[in-house]
Amino acid sequence: NAGVTQTPKFQVLKTGQSMTLQCAQDMNHEYMSWYRQDPGMGLRLIHYSVGAGITDQGEVPNGYNVSRSTTEDFPLRLLSAAPSQTSVYFCASSYSVLGNTEAFFGQGTRLTVV
Amino acid sequence: KNEVEQSPQNLTAQEGEFITINCSYSVGISALHWLQQHPGGGIVSLFMLSSGKKKHGRLIATINIQEKHSSLHITASHPRDSAVYICAVRSGSARQLTFGSGTQLTVLP
C-alpha cells in the first residue's frame, strides 16, 4: 500500500519555466489537496479537490493550476515559475473532506526557482 | 492572522525528559490533528481528536474544547523523537485544515 506518492522529490526551475508536480494515492480517497510550506509559516492550501472532476481554490492559488481527471491523481501545474514559488510542496489526501478523517501526506517536493 | 498558535516554536530537551507542546486555536473546530515531520521527510499523522485524550506508545494528546487548547506530550523522550510537530484544525464544515507553524523539537542524547 503506497499511500500518497509525490514526484519529483527535488526540482530546480528557471524563472518562467513550467512544470507539473505529480501526486497519486491508492486509497480511493475523495479529498486531495496541495499545500506549500514556507519557513516560519504553517502549511498553506493551494488547491483542493473533493472528487474527480471537481477542484477549488485554497488560500494561495495564484500561479498554480490543478485538475482531477481520476480519483487517484491530482497534479499541480506551475504555469510560469517565479522565485516566490520556491517552497516545499505537499500533497495530501483523506477519505472525506468533512468530519474526523485522517489526513495522509506525500513525502514532499522541494522546489527551487532561480 | 493565524488561527492556530503553537508554543514553543523551538524546544531542546535531554533524552528521557517529559515534553509538552501546546496548541491554541481561535475558532470552533470539528477535529484537531497532530502531525510529525522529520527532517527531509514527509508528514505523518500522529493523532486526530475532537475531545478528551488519546495515547499511542509514549505519545499522549489531549484537547480542551472549552479552552480551545490542545497539548501533545512525549514521555521518556528519545533522540529519534527529534522532529517538527504540527498542530492543525478543521473548523466546523470547513473544507480545509488550518495549520500552526510547527514546533521544532530536538532531543539530545
Coordinates of C-alpha atoms in Angstrom, one line a residue:
Chain A
N1 CA 0.0 0.0 0.0
A2 CA 1.9 3.1 -1.3
G3 CA -0.3 5.7 0.3
V4 CA 0.4 9.2 -1.3
T5 CA 3.2 9.3 -3.8
Q6 CA 4.7 12.6 -4.9
T7 CA 7.2 13.1 -7.7
P8 CA 9.7 14.6 -8.1
K9 CA 11.3 15.0 -4.6
F10 CA 13.6 17.8 -5.8
Q11 CA 13.4 20.2 -8.7
V12 CA 15.2 23.3 -9.8
L13 CA 13.5 25.6 -12.3
K14 CA 14.4 28.7 -14.1
T15 CA 12.1 31.7 -13.8
G16 CA 9.4 31.4 -16.4
Q17 CA 9.6 27.7 -16.9
S18 CA 6.6 25.5 -16.3
M19 CA 6.4 22.1 -14.7
T20 CA 3.9 19.6 -13.2
L21 CA 4.2 18.1 -9.7
Q22 CA 2.6 14.7 -9.7
C23 CA 0.5 13.3 -6.8
A24 CA -1.2 9.9 -6.7
Q25 CA -3.0 8.0 -4.0
D26 CA -4.1 4.4 -3.9
M27 CA -6.6 4.6 -1.0
N28 CA -9.6 5.6 -3.0
H29 CA -9.8 8.9 -1.2
E30 CA -12.3 11.6 -2.3
Y31 CA -10.4 14.6 -0.9
M32 CA -7.0 15.6 -2.3
S33 CA -5.1 18.8 -1.7
W34 CA -1.9 20.7 -2.4
Y35 CA -0.1 22.7 0.3
R36 CA 3.1 24.8 0.3
Q37 CA 5.3 25.0 3.3
D38 CA 7.5 28.1 3.8
P39 CA 9.9 28.8 6.7
G40 CA 8.1 30.2 9.8
M41 CA 4.6 29.6 8.4
G42 CA 2.1 26.9 8.6
L43 CA 1.2 24.9 5.6
R44 CA -1.0 26.9 3.3
L45 CA -3.6 25.4 1.0
I46 CA -3.1 26.0 -2.8
H47 CA -5.9 24.0 -4.4
Y48 CA -8.1 21.1 -3.4
S49 CA -10.4 18.6 -4.9
V50 CA -13.5 16.8 -3.4
G51 CA -13.7 14.2 -6.2
A52 CA -12.9 13.5 -9.8
G53 CA -13.8 16.5 -12.0
I54 CA -14.2 18.9 -9.0
T55 CA -11.5 21.3 -7.9
D56 CA -11.4 24.6 -6.0
Q57 CA -9.0 27.2 -4.9
G58 CA -7.4 27.4 -1.5
E59 CA -5.6 30.2 0.3
V60 CA -2.8 30.8 -2.2
P61 CA -3.9 29.6 -5.7
N62 CA -2.2 32.2 -7.9
G63 CA 0.3 30.8 -10.3
Y64 CA -0.9 27.2 -10.0
N65 CA -3.4 25.1 -11.8
V66 CA -4.8 21.7 -11.0
S67 CA -7.1 19.1 -12.5
R68 CA -8.7 15.9 -11.2
S69 CA -9.5 13.6 -14.1
T70 CA -9.3 10.4 -11.9
T71 CA -9.8 9.7 -8.2
E72 CA -6.2 8.6 -7.9
D73 CA -4.3 11.5 -9.5
F74 CA -4.1 15.2 -8.6
P75 CA -1.3 17.0 -10.5
L76 CA -0.2 20.6 -9.7
R77 CA 1.0 22.7 -12.6
L78 CA 3.2 25.8 -12.3
L79 CA 2.4 27.9 -15.3
S80 CA 5.4 30.2 -15.3
A81 CA 7.6 29.7 -12.3
A82 CA 8.7 32.6 -10.2
P83 CA 11.2 32.8 -7.3
S84 CA 8.3 33.4 -4.9
Q85 CA 7.2 29.8 -5.7
T86 CA 10.4 28.4 -4.1
S87 CA 8.9 26.2 -1.4
V88 CA 8.3 22.7 -0.2
Y89 CA 5.1 21.3 -1.7
F90 CA 3.0 18.6 -0.1
C91 CA 0.1 16.7 -1.5
A92 CA -2.4 15.2 0.9
S93 CA -5.5 13.0 0.8
S94 CA -8.3 11.9 3.1
Y95 CA -11.3 9.7 2.8
S96 CA -13.7 12.6 3.2
V97 CA -13.5 16.3 3.2
L98 CA -15.6 16.7 6.2
G99 CA -15.6 15.1 9.6
N100 CA -13.0 13.4 11.6
T101 CA -10.9 11.7 8.9
E102 CA -7.2 11.1 9.0
A103 CA -5.0 13.1 6.5
F104 CA -2.3 11.3 4.6
F105 CA 0.7 13.3 3.2
G106 CA 3.2 12.7 0.5
Q107 CA 6.9 13.0 1.1
G108 CA 7.1 16.5 -0.3
T109 CA 8.7 18.2 -3.3
R110 CA 11.4 20.7 -2.6
L111 CA 11.2 23.3 -5.5
T112 CA 13.8 26.0 -6.1
V113 CA 13.1 28.7 -8.7
V114 CA 16.2 30.6 -9.8
Chain B
K1 CA -3.8 36.3 11.2
N2 CA -3.0 32.8 12.2
E3 CA -5.9 31.0 13.9
V4 CA -3.7 28.3 15.2
E5 CA -0.8 29.2 17.6
Q6 CA 1.8 26.7 18.8
S7 CA 4.3 27.1 21.6
P8 CA 7.1 26.9 22.0
Q9 CA 8.5 27.4 18.5
N10 CA 11.7 25.6 19.4
L11 CA 12.3 23.1 22.2
T12 CA 15.5 21.3 23.2
A13 CA 15.4 18.5 25.7
Q14 CA 17.6 15.9 27.2
E15 CA 16.9 12.3 26.5
G16 CA 14.4 10.9 29.0
E17 CA 12.7 14.2 29.7
F18 CA 8.9 14.7 29.6
I19 CA 7.9 17.1 26.8
T20 CA 4.8 19.2 26.3
I21 CA 3.9 21.1 23.1
N22 CA 0.9 23.4 23.1
C23 CA -1.6 24.4 20.5
S24 CA -4.3 27.1 20.9
Y25 CA -6.9 27.9 18.3
S26 CA -9.4 30.7 18.0
V27 CA -12.4 29.1 16.2
G28 CA -14.8 26.3 16.9
I29 CA -13.5 23.0 15.5
S30 CA -14.7 19.6 14.4
A31 CA -11.3 18.0 14.7
L32 CA -7.7 18.7 15.7
H33 CA -4.7 16.9 14.2
W34 CA -1.2 16.4 15.5
L35 CA 1.4 15.7 12.8
Q36 CA 5.1 14.9 12.8
Q37 CA 7.6 16.0 10.2
H38 CA 11.1 14.5 10.2
P39 CA 14.0 16.5 8.6
G40 CA 13.9 15.9 4.8
G41 CA 10.9 13.7 5.1
G42 CA 7.2 13.8 4.7
I43 CA 4.5 14.5 7.2
V44 CA 2.9 11.7 9.3
S45 CA -0.4 11.9 11.2
L46 CA 0.0 11.2 14.9
F47 CA -3.4 11.9 16.3
M48 CA -6.8 13.1 15.3
L49 CA -9.1 14.1 18.1
S50 CA -12.2 16.1 18.8
S51 CA -12.5 15.5 22.6
G52 CA -10.7 14.0 25.6
K53 CA -7.4 12.3 25.3
K54 CA -5.6 9.8 23.1
K55 CA -2.5 7.7 23.7
H56 CA -0.1 5.9 21.4
G57 CA 3.0 4.5 22.9
R58 CA 4.9 7.3 24.5
L59 CA 2.8 10.0 22.9
I60 CA -0.3 11.5 24.5
A61 CA -2.6 14.1 23.0
T62 CA -5.2 16.0 25.0
I63 CA -7.8 18.6 24.0
N64 CA -9.9 21.0 26.0
I65 CA -12.7 22.2 23.7
Q66 CA -13.9 24.9 26.1
E67 CA -10.5 26.4 26.4
K68 CA -9.7 25.9 22.7
H69 CA -6.4 24.3 23.6
S70 CA -4.6 21.0 22.9
S71 CA -1.3 19.6 24.2
L72 CA 1.0 16.9 22.8
H73 CA 3.1 15.1 25.5
I74 CA 6.0 12.9 24.9
T75 CA 7.1 10.7 27.8
A76 CA 10.7 9.4 28.2
S77 CA 11.8 11.4 25.1
H78 CA 14.4 9.9 22.8
P79 CA 16.6 11.5 20.1
R80 CA 14.5 9.8 17.4
D81 CA 11.6 12.0 18.6
S82 CA 13.5 15.0 17.1
A83 CA 11.2 16.4 14.5
V84 CA 8.8 19.3 13.8
Y85 CA 5.4 18.7 15.4
I86 CA 2.5 20.5 13.7
C87 CA -1.0 21.2 15.0
A88 CA -3.8 21.6 12.5
V89 CA -7.5 22.2 13.0
R90 CA -10.6 21.7 10.9
S91 CA -13.2 24.2 11.8
G92 CA -16.9 23.3 11.5
S93 CA -17.7 22.5 7.9
A94 CA -14.5 24.0 6.5
R95 CA -13.1 22.1 3.6
Q96 CA -9.6 22.6 4.7
L97 CA -7.2 22.3 7.6
T98 CA -5.6 25.3 9.2
F99 CA -2.0 24.7 10.3
G100 CA 0.1 26.0 13.1
S101 CA 3.7 27.0 12.2
G102 CA 5.1 24.0 14.0
T103 CA 7.4 23.3 17.0
Q104 CA 10.9 22.1 16.3
L105 CA 11.9 19.6 18.9
T106 CA 15.5 18.5 19.4
V107 CA 16.2 15.7 21.9
L108 CA 19.8 15.4 22.9
P109 CA 21.4 12.1 23.9

